[in-house]
Amino acid sequence: MWIEKQRHILDFTLSSLAPRKGKNLALIAVYVLTVAVLGSVMFYAAAMQREAALLLKDTPEIVVQRTVAGRHDLMPVDYARQISGVRGVAAVKGRLWGYYYDHTVKANYTLMVPDNLSLTAEEIIVGRGLARVRQLTKGNRLWFTTHDQKQVPYQVFDILAPEAELVSADLILISEPGFRQIFGISGQYATDLTVKVRNPKEVLTIVNKIRQILPDSRPITREEILRTYNAVFDWRGGLVLLALAGAVLAFLIFAWDKAGGLSAEEKREIGILKAIGWETGDVLQMKVWEGLAISLSSFLVGVLLAYLHIFFTSAAFLSPVIKGWSVIYPDFRLTPMVSGMQLAALFFFTVIPFTVATIVPAWR
């Protein structure tokens, strides 16, 4: 009996929306746009954070840099011997990496010496973003200006896989002799040191010991790097929402206007329903179904548009802001994944306020 009654109320509610078709379509359009904008930013920031976490899971537990006058400086390789003597440290390795500015494309490249690859002094491996910009393929040559103003060619041995393009779009892997030739760094120095620990629970203890024995060092943990990535993506997502706040503001104004009272037509409709025997509870149920019909349909369409935008168009409208590269952009497809927590948060901030704004005026 109750279900049959609700079905009749729902049928009447849907039929009553037809006379106000223009107003309702405008409302749904703004509603869908609002959900799509909020959902796109939420899905994209979460997907980027997830990709960063997957890529950083194999990074060293601790990276140790040397600071001079508050700035990052070259690290003497002798520091590795002192750190290796700390109890709980399993291994210490020196890393070589740096930035090279290319005047041709007006962009910085990240040069790094890999641990597990064997390259000759004249070979390099480049990221896909750089390969696109410079139109490089295997066997091509890329010229570099060394620290002493010599022009040196390096042959492209390979191009990095697309799966890692989020962090390797502008990356160049190079041999140690080639790196030191370009930047003029002697064998006594490295860019920084990576520390592998035996027990992950002792990371903070080892960090404090490194600070004590090397006061000019700056140990950075893997968790700190990941938190930095998350903070950057959240901050850029906030900037996008701020730039697109017009759609959100329009929706809030419309919801506020709807909560402020009923139109003369809606009041007349409620008066007729009361006159023919509808109870106050029936009217409120009708308004609940009206709010749910508009909000749920708009919510579902908005979520679908946000999903298609992020995972099938590679976030065409958001990527230039949130990716953050100025010239060499990474081109990759995010893994489709939406959590229940994201949908619940989006539902709470869009569906619940509008439904309440629909019921309150009728109850008053």
PDB file of N, CA and C in Angstrom, residues 97-112 124-136 141-145 154 167-174 179 182-183 325-329:
ATOM      1  N   TRP A  97      71.982  13.843 -10.397  1.00  0.00           N
ATOM      2  CA  TRP A  97      70.873  14.371 -11.184  1.00  0.00           C
ATOM      3  C   TRP A  97      70.961  15.889 -11.186  1.00  0.00           C
ATOM      4  N   GLY A  98      70.354  16.504 -12.176  1.00  0.00           N
ATOM      5  CA  GLY A  98      70.374  17.966 -12.269  1.00  0.00           C
ATOM      6  C   GLY A  98      69.468  18.438 -13.391  1.00  0.00           C
ATOM      7  N   TYR A  99      69.438  19.745 -13.574  1.00  0.00           N
ATOM      8  CA  TYR A  99      68.570  20.360 -14.585  1.00  0.00           C
ATOM      9  C   TYR A  99      69.417  21.005 -15.675  1.00  0.00           C
ATOM     10  N   TYR A 100      68.974  20.825 -16.898  1.00  0.00           N
ATOM     11  CA  TYR A 100      69.655  21.410 -18.053  1.00  0.00           C
ATOM     12  C   TYR A 100      68.639  22.230 -18.850  1.00  0.00           C
ATOM     13  N   TYR A 101      68.949  23.499 -19.085  1.00  0.00           N
ATOM     14  CA  TYR A 101      68.028  24.378 -19.815  1.00  0.00           C
ATOM     15  C   TYR A 101      68.335  24.328 -21.303  1.00  0.00           C
ATOM     16  N   ASP A 102      67.317  23.998 -22.090  1.00  0.00           N
ATOM     17  CA  ASP A 102      67.440  23.928 -23.541  1.00  0.00           C
ATOM     18  C   ASP A 102      66.852  25.199 -24.142  1.00  0.00           C
ATOM     19  N   HIS A 103      67.708  26.010 -24.755  1.00  0.00           N
ATOM     20  CA  HIS A 103      67.245  27.274 -25.344  1.00  0.00           C
ATOM     21  C   HIS A 103      66.378  27.031 -26.577  1.00  0.00           C
ATOM     22  N   THR A 104      66.481  25.852 -27.176  1.00  0.00           N
ATOM     23  CA  THR A 104      65.705  25.581 -28.389  1.00  0.00           C
ATOM     24  C   THR A 104      64.206  25.547 -28.097  1.00  0.00           C
ATOM     25  N   VAL A 105      63.835  24.828 -27.053  1.00  0.00           N
ATOM     26  CA  VAL A 105      62.409  24.714 -26.699  1.00  0.00           C
ATOM     27  C   VAL A 105      62.068  25.522 -25.451  1.00  0.00           C
ATOM     28  N   LYS A 106      63.080  26.207 -24.884  1.00  0.00           N
ATOM     29  CA  LYS A 106      62.883  27.029 -23.682  1.00  0.00           C
ATOM     30  C   LYS A 106      62.260  26.211 -22.546  1.00  0.00           C
ATOM     31  N   ALA A 107      62.909  25.101 -22.244  1.00  0.00           N
ATOM     32  CA  ALA A 107      62.417  24.211 -21.188  1.00  0.00           C
ATOM     33  C   ALA A 107      63.595  23.562 -20.480  1.00  0.00           C
ATOM     34  N   ASN A 108      63.355  23.182 -19.221  1.00  0.00           N
ATOM     35  CA  ASN A 108      64.360  22.463 -18.445  1.00  0.00           C
ATOM     36  C   ASN A 108      64.208  20.962 -18.645  1.00  0.00           C
ATOM     37  N   TYR A 109      65.339  20.275 -18.819  1.00  0.00           N
ATOM     38  CA  TYR A 109      65.374  18.828 -18.803  1.00  0.00           C
ATOM     39  C   TYR A 109      65.895  18.374 -17.443  1.00  0.00           C
ATOM     40  N   THR A 110      65.438  17.221 -17.003  1.00  0.00           N
ATOM     41  CA  THR A 110      65.976  16.610 -15.793  1.00  0.00           C
ATOM     42  C   THR A 110      66.913  15.487 -16.208  1.00  0.00           C
ATOM     43  N   LEU A 111      68.191  15.628 -15.911  1.00  0.00           N
ATOM     44  CA  LEU A 111      69.188  14.621 -16.232  1.00  0.00           C
ATOM     45  C   LEU A 111      69.479  13.788 -14.985  1.00  0.00           C
ATOM     46  N   MET A 112      69.485  12.468 -15.148  1.00  0.00           N
ATOM     47  CA  MET A 112      69.727  11.581 -14.009  1.00  0.00           C
ATOM     48  C   MET A 112      70.560  10.393 -14.451  1.00  0.00           C
ATOM     49  N   ILE A 124      71.968   8.102 -24.303  1.00  0.00           N
ATOM     50  CA  ILE A 124      70.966   8.613 -23.367  1.00  0.00           C
ATOM     51  C   ILE A 124      69.640   7.911 -23.623  1.00  0.00           C
ATOM     52  N   ILE A 125      68.766   7.931 -22.606  1.00  0.00           N
ATOM     53  CA  ILE A 125      67.386   7.470 -22.727  1.00  0.00           C
ATOM     54  C   ILE A 125      66.499   8.652 -22.356  1.00  0.00           C
ATOM     55  N   VAL A 126      65.516   8.976 -23.184  1.00  0.00           N
ATOM     56  CA  VAL A 126      64.738  10.196 -22.984  1.00  0.00           C
ATOM     57  C   VAL A 126      63.282   9.857 -22.664  1.00  0.00           C
ATOM     58  N   GLY A 127      62.595  10.780 -21.969  1.00  0.00           N
ATOM     59  CA  GLY A 127      61.178  10.640 -21.684  1.00  0.00           C
ATOM     60  C   GLY A 127      60.336  10.928 -22.909  1.00  0.00           C
ATOM     61  N   ARG A 128      59.101  10.432 -22.889  1.00  0.00           N
ATOM     62  CA  ARG A 128      58.240  10.570 -24.067  1.00  0.00           C
ATOM     63  C   ARG A 128      57.820  12.019 -24.319  1.00  0.00           C
ATOM     64  N   GLY A 129      57.666  12.799 -23.264  1.00  0.00           N
ATOM     65  CA  GLY A 129      57.316  14.197 -23.466  1.00  0.00           C
ATOM     66  C   GLY A 129      58.409  14.947 -24.202  1.00  0.00           C
ATOM     67  N   LEU A 130      59.647  14.725 -23.793  1.00  0.00           N
ATOM     68  CA  LEU A 130      60.782  15.359 -24.466  1.00  0.00           C
ATOM     69  C   LEU A 130      60.912  14.855 -25.899  1.00  0.00           C
ATOM     70  N   ALA A 131      60.686  13.544 -26.092  1.00  0.00           N
ATOM     71  CA  ALA A 131      60.781  12.986 -27.441  1.00  0.00           C
ATOM     72  C   ALA A 131      59.752  13.614 -28.375  1.00  0.00           C
ATOM     73  N   ARG A 132      58.553  13.891 -27.858  1.00  0.00           N
ATOM     74  CA  ARG A 132      57.526  14.536 -28.685  1.00  0.00           C
ATOM     75  C   ARG A 132      57.932  15.955 -29.051  1.00  0.00           C
ATOM     76  N   VAL A 133      58.409  16.695 -28.058  1.00  0.00           N
ATOM     77  CA  VAL A 133      58.747  18.104 -28.303  1.00  0.00           C
ATOM     78  C   VAL A 133      59.918  18.234 -29.280  1.00  0.00           C
ATOM     79  N   ARG A 134      60.942  17.392 -29.104  1.00  0.00           N
ATOM     80  CA  ARG A 134      62.124  17.464 -29.971  1.00  0.00           C
ATOM     81  C   ARG A 134      62.043  16.511 -31.160  1.00  0.00           C
ATOM     82  N   GLN A 135      60.926  15.779 -31.285  1.00  0.00           N
ATOM     83  CA  GLN A 135      60.727  14.843 -32.393  1.00  0.00           C
ATOM     84  C   GLN A 135      61.878  13.857 -32.499  1.00  0.00           C
ATOM     85  N   LEU A 136      62.139  13.198 -31.367  1.00  0.00           N
ATOM     86  CA  LEU A 136      63.253  12.258 -31.290  1.00  0.00           C
ATOM     87  C   LEU A 136      62.758  10.829 -31.419  1.00  0.00           C
ATOM     88  N   ARG A 141      70.246  12.005 -32.542  1.00  0.00           N
ATOM     89  CA  ARG A 141      71.238  12.649 -31.675  1.00  0.00           C
ATOM     90  C   ARG A 141      70.653  13.913 -31.054  1.00  0.00           C
ATOM     91  N   LEU A 142      71.016  14.143 -29.797  1.00  0.00           N
ATOM     92  CA  LEU A 142      70.614  15.348 -29.080  1.00  0.00           C
ATOM     93  C   LEU A 142      71.878  16.030 -28.589  1.00  0.00           C
ATOM     94  N   TRP A 143      72.047  17.291 -28.958  1.00  0.00           N
ATOM     95  CA  TRP A 143      73.280  18.026 -28.640  1.00  0.00           C
ATOM     96  C   TRP A 143      73.129  18.769 -27.319  1.00  0.00           C
ATOM     97  N   PHE A 144      74.214  18.776 -26.546  1.00  0.00           N
ATOM     98  CA  PHE A 144      74.264  19.478 -25.272  1.00  0.00           C
ATOM     99  C   PHE A 144      75.463  20.426 -25.264  1.00  0.00           C
ATOM    100  N   THR A 145      75.278  21.548 -24.571  1.00  0.00           N
ATOM    101  CA  THR A 145      76.390  22.476 -24.337  1.00  0.00           C
ATOM    102  C   THR A 145      76.953  22.205 -22.954  1.00  0.00           C
ATOM    103  N   TYR A 154      74.751  13.369 -28.076  1.00  0.00           N
ATOM    104  CA  TYR A 154      74.439  12.123 -27.383  1.00  0.00           C
ATOM    105  C   TYR A 154      73.371  11.396 -28.194  1.00  0.00           C
ATOM    106  N   VAL A 167      56.095  11.326 -14.174  1.00  0.00           N
ATOM    107  CA  VAL A 167      57.317  11.878 -13.570  1.00  0.00           C
ATOM    108  C   VAL A 167      58.508  11.824 -14.505  1.00  0.00           C
ATOM    109  N   SER A 168      58.326  11.348 -15.747  1.00  0.00           N
ATOM    110  CA  SER A 168      59.485  11.196 -16.639  1.00  0.00           C
ATOM    111  C   SER A 168      59.309  11.913 -17.967  1.00  0.00           C
ATOM    112  N   ALA A 169      58.343  12.816 -18.079  1.00  0.00           N
ATOM    113  CA  ALA A 169      58.108  13.479 -19.367  1.00  0.00           C
ATOM    114  C   ALA A 169      59.336  14.248 -19.837  1.00  0.00           C
ATOM    115  N   ASP A 170      60.033  14.915 -18.909  1.00  0.00           N
ATOM    116  CA  ASP A 170      61.204  15.722 -19.273  1.00  0.00           C
ATOM    117  C   ASP A 170      62.507  15.079 -18.816  1.00  0.00           C
ATOM    118  N   LEU A 171      62.484  13.771 -18.555  1.00  0.00           N
ATOM    119  CA  LEU A 171      63.630  13.079 -17.967  1.00  0.00           C
ATOM    120  C   LEU A 171      64.584  12.563 -19.042  1.00  0.00           C
ATOM    121  N   ILE A 172      65.886  12.668 -18.744  1.00  0.00           N
ATOM    122  CA  ILE A 172      66.930  12.081 -19.584  1.00  0.00           C
ATOM    123  C   ILE A 172      67.823  11.242 -18.687  1.00  0.00           C
ATOM    124  N   LEU A 173      67.919   9.955 -18.999  1.00  0.00           N
ATOM    125  CA  LEU A 173      68.836   9.067 -18.291  1.00  0.00           C
ATOM    126  C   LEU A 173      70.169   9.062 -19.037  1.00  0.00           C
ATOM    127  N   ILE A 174      71.244   9.236 -18.309  1.00  0.00           N
ATOM    128  CA  ILE A 174      72.558   9.411 -18.916  1.00  0.00           C
ATOM    129  C   ILE A 174      73.595   8.686 -18.073  1.00  0.00           C
ATOM    130  N   PHE A 179      77.227  12.604 -17.642  1.00  0.00           N
ATOM    131  CA  PHE A 179      76.675  13.602 -16.724  1.00  0.00           C
ATOM    132  C   PHE A 179      77.778  14.534 -16.222  1.00  0.00           C
ATOM    133  N   ILE A 182      78.972  17.026 -18.861  1.00  0.00           N
ATOM    134  CA  ILE A 182      78.095  18.161 -19.146  1.00  0.00           C
ATOM    135  C   ILE A 182      78.183  19.215 -18.049  1.00  0.00           C
ATOM    136  N   PHE A 183      78.136  18.800 -16.779  1.00  0.00           N
ATOM    137  CA  PHE A 183      78.057  19.751 -15.669  1.00  0.00           C
ATOM    138  C   PHE A 183      79.402  20.057 -15.017  1.00  0.00           C
ATOM    139  N   TRP A 325      53.587  21.244 -15.695  1.00  0.00           N
ATOM    140  CA  TRP A 325      54.730  21.481 -16.553  1.00  0.00           C
ATOM    141  C   TRP A 325      54.444  22.669 -17.463  1.00  0.00           C
ATOM    142  N   SER A 326      55.461  23.498 -17.673  1.00  0.00           N
ATOM    143  CA  SER A 326      55.244  24.711 -18.445  1.00  0.00           C
ATOM    144  C   SER A 326      55.380  24.490 -19.941  1.00  0.00           C
ATOM    145  N   VAL A 327      56.257  23.580 -20.367  1.00  0.00           N
ATOM    146  CA  VAL A 327      56.496  23.374 -21.787  1.00  0.00           C
ATOM    147  C   VAL A 327      56.320  21.908 -22.166  1.00  0.00           C
ATOM    148  N   ILE A 328      56.990  21.016 -21.448  1.00  0.00           N
ATOM    149  CA  ILE A 328      56.955  19.594 -21.771  1.00  0.00           C
ATOM    150  C   ILE A 328      55.885  18.933 -20.916  1.00  0.00           C
ATOM    151  N   TYR A 329      54.729  18.687 -21.500  1.00  0.00           N
ATOM    152  CA  TYR A 329      53.609  18.123 -20.756  1.00  0.00           C
ATOM    153  C   TYR A 329      53.633  16.600 -20.841  1.00  0.00           C
TER     154      TYR A 329
END
